[in-house]
Each structure stands twice: as C-alpha cells, then as structure tokens.
PDB file of C-alpha atoms in Angstrom:
ATOM      1  CA  GLN A   1      -2.909  46.491 -35.340  1.00 82.00           C
ATOM      2  CA  VAL A   2      -2.846  49.608 -37.690  1.00 87.00           C
ATOM      3  CA  GLN A   3       0.410  51.747 -37.466  1.00 93.00           C
ATOM      4  CA  LEU A   4       1.620  54.698 -39.036  1.00 96.00           C
ATOM      5  CA  VAL A   5       5.119  55.487 -38.467  1.00 97.00           C
ATOM      6  CA  GLU A   6       6.914  58.613 -39.623  1.00 97.00           C
ATOM      7  CA  SER A   7      10.734  58.867 -39.833  1.00 97.00           C
ATOM      8  CA  GLY A   8      13.202  61.400 -41.351  1.00 98.00           C
ATOM      9  CA  GLY A   9      12.710  64.483 -39.332  1.00 97.00           C
ATOM     10  CA  GLY A  10      15.535  66.257 -38.016  1.00 97.00           C
ATOM     11  CA  LEU A  11      17.569  69.967 -37.801  1.00 98.00           C
ATOM     12  CA  VAL A  12      18.320  71.593 -41.069  1.00 98.00           C
ATOM     13  CA  GLN A  13      19.510  75.202 -41.962  1.00 98.00           C
ATOM     14  CA  PRO A  14      16.856  77.656 -43.795  1.00 98.00           C
ATOM     15  CA  GLY A  15      16.996  76.769 -47.493  1.00 98.00           C
ATOM     16  CA  GLY A  16      17.806  72.991 -46.665  1.00 98.00           C
ATOM     17  CA  SER A  17      15.781  69.950 -47.527  1.00 98.00           C
ATOM     18  CA  LEU A  18      14.283  66.978 -45.701  1.00 98.00           C
ATOM     19  CA  SER A  19      12.610  63.880 -46.728  1.00 98.00           C
ATOM     20  CA  LEU A  20      10.025  62.387 -44.563  1.00 98.00           C
ATOM     21  CA  SER A  21       8.442  58.804 -44.817  1.00 98.00           C
ATOM     22  CA  CYS A  22       5.268  57.544 -43.466  1.00 97.00           C
ATOM     23  CA  ALA A  23       4.996  53.713 -43.384  1.00 96.00           C
ATOM     24  CA  ALA A  24       1.926  52.116 -42.914  1.00 93.00           C
ATOM     25  CA  SER A  25       0.825  48.673 -41.700  1.00 90.00           C
ATOM     26  CA  GLY A  26      -2.033  46.445 -40.424  1.00 87.00           C
ATOM     27  CA  PHE A  27      -4.797  48.185 -42.686  1.00 83.00           C
ATOM     28  CA  THR A  28      -7.221  45.471 -43.559  1.00 75.00           C
ATOM     29  CA  SER A  29      -8.569  47.571 -46.434  1.00 74.00           C
ATOM     30  CA  ASP A  30      -7.650  50.028 -48.718  1.00 77.00           C
ATOM     31  CA  TYR A  31      -7.355  53.705 -47.622  1.00 77.00           C
ATOM     32  CA  TYR A  32      -8.904  56.687 -49.169  1.00 82.00           C
ATOM     33  CA  ALA A  33      -6.315  59.140 -48.482  1.00 92.00           C
ATOM     34  CA  ILE A  34      -2.974  59.978 -46.728  1.00 95.00           C
ATOM     35  CA  ALA A  35      -2.258  63.445 -45.398  1.00 97.00           C
ATOM     36  CA  TRP A  36       0.535  65.189 -43.669  1.00 98.00           C
ATOM     37  CA  PHE A  37      -0.292  67.453 -40.913  1.00 98.00           C
ATOM     38  CA  ARG A  38       2.090  69.434 -38.776  1.00 98.00           C
ATOM     39  CA  GLN A  39       1.811  71.114 -35.503  1.00 98.00           C
ATOM     40  CA  ALA A  40       3.981  74.121 -34.076  1.00 96.00           C
ATOM     41  CA  PRO A  41       4.367  74.953 -30.480  1.00 92.00           C
ATOM     42  CA  GLY A  42       1.397  76.950 -29.305  1.00 94.00           C
ATOM     43  CA  LYS A  43      -0.259  76.590 -32.738  1.00 96.00           C
ATOM     44  CA  GLU A  44      -3.141  74.520 -34.066  1.00 96.00           C
ATOM     45  CA  ARG A  45      -2.465  71.681 -36.177  1.00 97.00           C
ATOM     46  CA  GLU A  46      -2.292  72.381 -39.709  1.00 97.00           C
ATOM     47  CA  GLY A  47      -2.919  70.116 -43.061  1.00 98.00           C
ATOM     48  CA  VAL A  48       0.130  70.648 -45.133  1.00 98.00           C
ATOM     49  CA  SER A  49      -0.521  67.749 -48.076  1.00 98.00           C
ATOM     50  CA  TRP A  50      -2.770  65.284 -49.329  1.00 97.00           C
ATOM     51  CA  ILE A  51      -2.385  62.454 -51.440  1.00 96.00           C
ATOM     52  CA  ASN A  52      -5.066  59.463 -52.932  1.00 92.00           C
ATOM     53  CA  PRO A  53      -2.833  56.374 -53.008  1.00 87.00           C
ATOM     54  CA  ASN A  54      -4.861  54.895 -55.571  1.00 87.00           C
ATOM     55  CA  ASP A  55      -4.553  57.353 -58.468  1.00 90.00           C
ATOM     56  CA  GLY A  56      -1.906  59.584 -56.937  1.00 92.00           C
ATOM     57  CA  SER A  57      -3.890  62.843 -57.139  1.00 95.00           C
ATOM     58  CA  THR A  58      -2.132  65.435 -54.631  1.00 97.00           C
ATOM     59  CA  TYR A  59      -3.015  68.444 -53.058  1.00 97.00           C
ATOM     60  CA  TYR A  60      -1.018  71.145 -51.024  1.00 98.00           C
ATOM     61  CA  ALA A  61      -1.427  74.121 -48.548  1.00 98.00           C
ATOM     62  CA  ASP A  62      -0.690  77.320 -50.066  1.00 97.00           C
ATOM     63  CA  SER A  63       1.991  77.592 -47.349  1.00 97.00           C
ATOM     64  CA  VAL A  64       4.218  74.767 -48.921  1.00 98.00           C
ATOM     65  CA  LYS A  65       2.965  74.752 -52.506  1.00 98.00           C
ATOM     66  CA  GLY A  66       6.001  74.659 -54.526  1.00 97.00           C
ATOM     67  CA  ARG A  67       8.408  73.389 -52.041  1.00 98.00           C
ATOM     68  CA  PHE A  68       7.077  70.505 -50.787  1.00 98.00           C
ATOM     69  CA  THR A  69       6.226  67.081 -52.533  1.00 98.00           C
ATOM     70  CA  ILE A  70       3.924  64.213 -51.466  1.00 98.00           C
ATOM     71  CA  SER A  71       4.379  60.720 -53.272  1.00 97.00           C
ATOM     72  CA  ARG A  72       3.734  57.144 -52.411  1.00 94.00           C
ATOM     73  CA  ASP A  73       5.012  53.861 -52.956  1.00 93.00           C
ATOM     74  CA  ASN A  74       2.183  51.346 -52.757  1.00 89.00           C
ATOM     75  CA  ALA A  75       4.444  48.281 -52.727  1.00 91.00           C
ATOM     76  CA  LYS A  76       5.935  49.690 -49.738  1.00 93.00           C
ATOM     77  CA  ASN A  77       2.886  50.899 -48.157  1.00 92.00           C
ATOM     78  CA  THR A  78       4.840  54.084 -47.662  1.00 95.00           C
ATOM     79  CA  VAL A  79       4.132  57.695 -48.137  1.00 96.00           C
ATOM     80  CA  TYR A  80       6.742  60.388 -48.682  1.00 97.00           C
ATOM     81  CA  LEU A  81       7.188  64.122 -48.103  1.00 98.00           C
ATOM     82  CA  GLN A  82       9.983  65.664 -49.767  1.00 98.00           C
ATOM     83  CA  MET A  83      10.613  69.463 -48.357  1.00 98.00           C
ATOM     84  CA  LEU A  84      12.684  71.634 -50.068  1.00 98.00           C
ATOM     85  CA  SER A  85      13.872  75.532 -49.480  1.00 98.00           C
ATOM     86  CA  LEU A  86      12.898  75.136 -45.853  1.00 98.00           C
ATOM     87  CA  LYS A  87      11.723  78.185 -43.747  1.00 98.00           C
ATOM     88  CA  PRO A  88      12.093  78.608 -39.929  1.00 97.00           C
ATOM     89  CA  GLU A  89       8.214  78.683 -39.884  1.00 96.00           C
ATOM     90  CA  ASP A  90       8.326  75.099 -41.545  1.00 98.00           C
ATOM     91  CA  THR A  91       9.295  73.828 -37.575  1.00 98.00           C
ATOM     92  CA  ALA A  92       6.924  71.631 -36.188  1.00 98.00           C
ATOM     93  CA  VAL A  93       6.242  68.105 -35.536  1.00 98.00           C
ATOM     94  CA  TYR A  94       4.833  66.593 -38.761  1.00 98.00           C
ATOM     95  CA  TYR A  95       2.379  64.038 -38.428  1.00 98.00           C
ATOM     96  CA  CYS A  96       0.715  61.605 -41.070  1.00 97.00           C
ATOM     97  CA  ALA A  97      -2.758  60.384 -40.982  1.00 97.00           C
ATOM     98  CA  ALA A  98      -4.922  57.938 -43.214  1.00 95.00           C
ATOM     99  CA  GLN A  99      -8.553  57.987 -43.809  1.00 93.00           C
ATOM    100  CA  VAL A 100      -9.977  54.690 -44.132  1.00 89.00           C
ATOM    101  CA  LYS A 101     -13.892  55.447 -43.677  1.00 86.00           C
ATOM    102  CA  PHE A 102     -15.822  57.283 -46.736  1.00 84.00           C
ATOM    103  CA  ARG A 103     -16.636  60.892 -45.289  1.00 82.00           C
ATOM    104  CA  THR A 104     -17.774  63.924 -47.003  1.00 80.00           C
ATOM    105  CA  GLY A 105     -18.218  67.500 -45.800  1.00 83.00           C
ATOM    106  CA  TYR A 106     -14.677  67.850 -44.712  1.00 89.00           C
ATOM    107  CA  SER A 107     -11.895  69.204 -47.005  1.00 91.00           C
ATOM    108  CA  ARG A 108      -8.808  67.242 -47.729  1.00 94.00           C
ATOM    109  CA  LEU A 109      -6.785  68.976 -45.213  1.00 96.00           C
ATOM    110  CA  ASN A 110      -9.237  68.768 -42.248  1.00 95.00           C
ATOM    111  CA  ALA A 111      -8.031  66.597 -39.569  1.00 95.00           C
ATOM    112  CA  ARG A 112     -11.556  65.239 -38.813  1.00 94.00           C
ATOM    113  CA  ARG A 113     -11.318  63.450 -41.944  1.00 94.00           C
ATOM    114  CA  TYR A 114      -8.890  61.205 -40.551  1.00 95.00           C
ATOM    115  CA  ASP A 115      -9.053  58.033 -38.659  1.00 94.00           C
ATOM    116  CA  TYR A 116      -5.522  56.991 -37.910  1.00 95.00           C
ATOM    117  CA  TRP A 117      -2.342  58.842 -36.939  1.00 97.00           C
ATOM    118  CA  GLY A 118       1.433  58.340 -36.525  1.00 97.00           C
ATOM    119  CA  GLN A 119       3.163  59.546 -33.581  1.00 97.00           C
ATOM    120  CA  GLY A 120       5.014  62.434 -35.244  1.00 97.00           C
ATOM    121  CA  THR A 121       8.438  63.313 -36.285  1.00 98.00           C
ATOM    122  CA  GLN A 122      10.140  66.531 -35.587  1.00 98.00           C
ATOM    123  CA  VAL A 123      11.448  68.941 -38.208  1.00 98.00           C
ATOM    124  CA  THR A 124      13.490  71.837 -36.946  1.00 98.00           C
ATOM    125  CA  VAL A 125      14.562  74.632 -39.363  1.00 98.00           C
ATOM    126  CA  SER A 126      17.258  76.907 -37.808  1.00 96.00           C
ATOM    127  CA  PRO A 127      20.644  78.402 -38.447  1.00 94.00           C
TER     128      PRO A 127
END
C-alpha cells in the first residue's frame, strides 16, 4: 500500500522556521519526482517545491525561493522541506505528492502531474 506521510507542521512566529518531512512507503517502483504543495483556506492548492530524487535537482515557486529548501534522503525514503523566514502568508496545509507515471505537458508544480498524495500537515505562522 502506497503511503506518503507528512510531519513537522506546527505554529511558528513570523520570521521563524520549520522543517517538514514526507516519508514514502509501499512504492514498488522508482518515482520520478516528489513535490510539496500547500493550500490555504479559501485558496487553490499551490505548488511550492519539487525534487527529482534520482539526481537531486530542485525547483521552487517564486513565492518561496530563497527561503525554502527541499532535500531528500533516499536511504530513508524521505523528502524534507526546510522553511526559513516564515511569513503569515505561508500559513496553509502542506502536502507532499509523488509522481510515479511518466507524463509530459504538465509543469513541475502542476498538481495533475502527481499520482499519490499525503494527508497534509498544518503550518500556521502567527505572532
């Protein structure tokens, strides 16, 4: 059974930091990519960051570039999202997603590219 389990969310003050984890299990083949998305109340799901677990290449949305860092530990089947200099507008439920099927035509941070999703972890940035 394929599972993606996020952890590490919480409440933090503006300017603070958090580190999220996405633990993957049950995959019977390699996956092409892992991405982090977020969804704030009343807003559409937004792609945040992307990583190719095979070569470590990364990609970020402009809104988080320079503040967030995505990384992976293949031995642990875990992808991380380190978030620095957090802002109130970063408040959202954060999801990780895995792409296991080869697809073309979708950008790295298009949700349609992904086959499996975690349950999400809440990040709240507030004084």
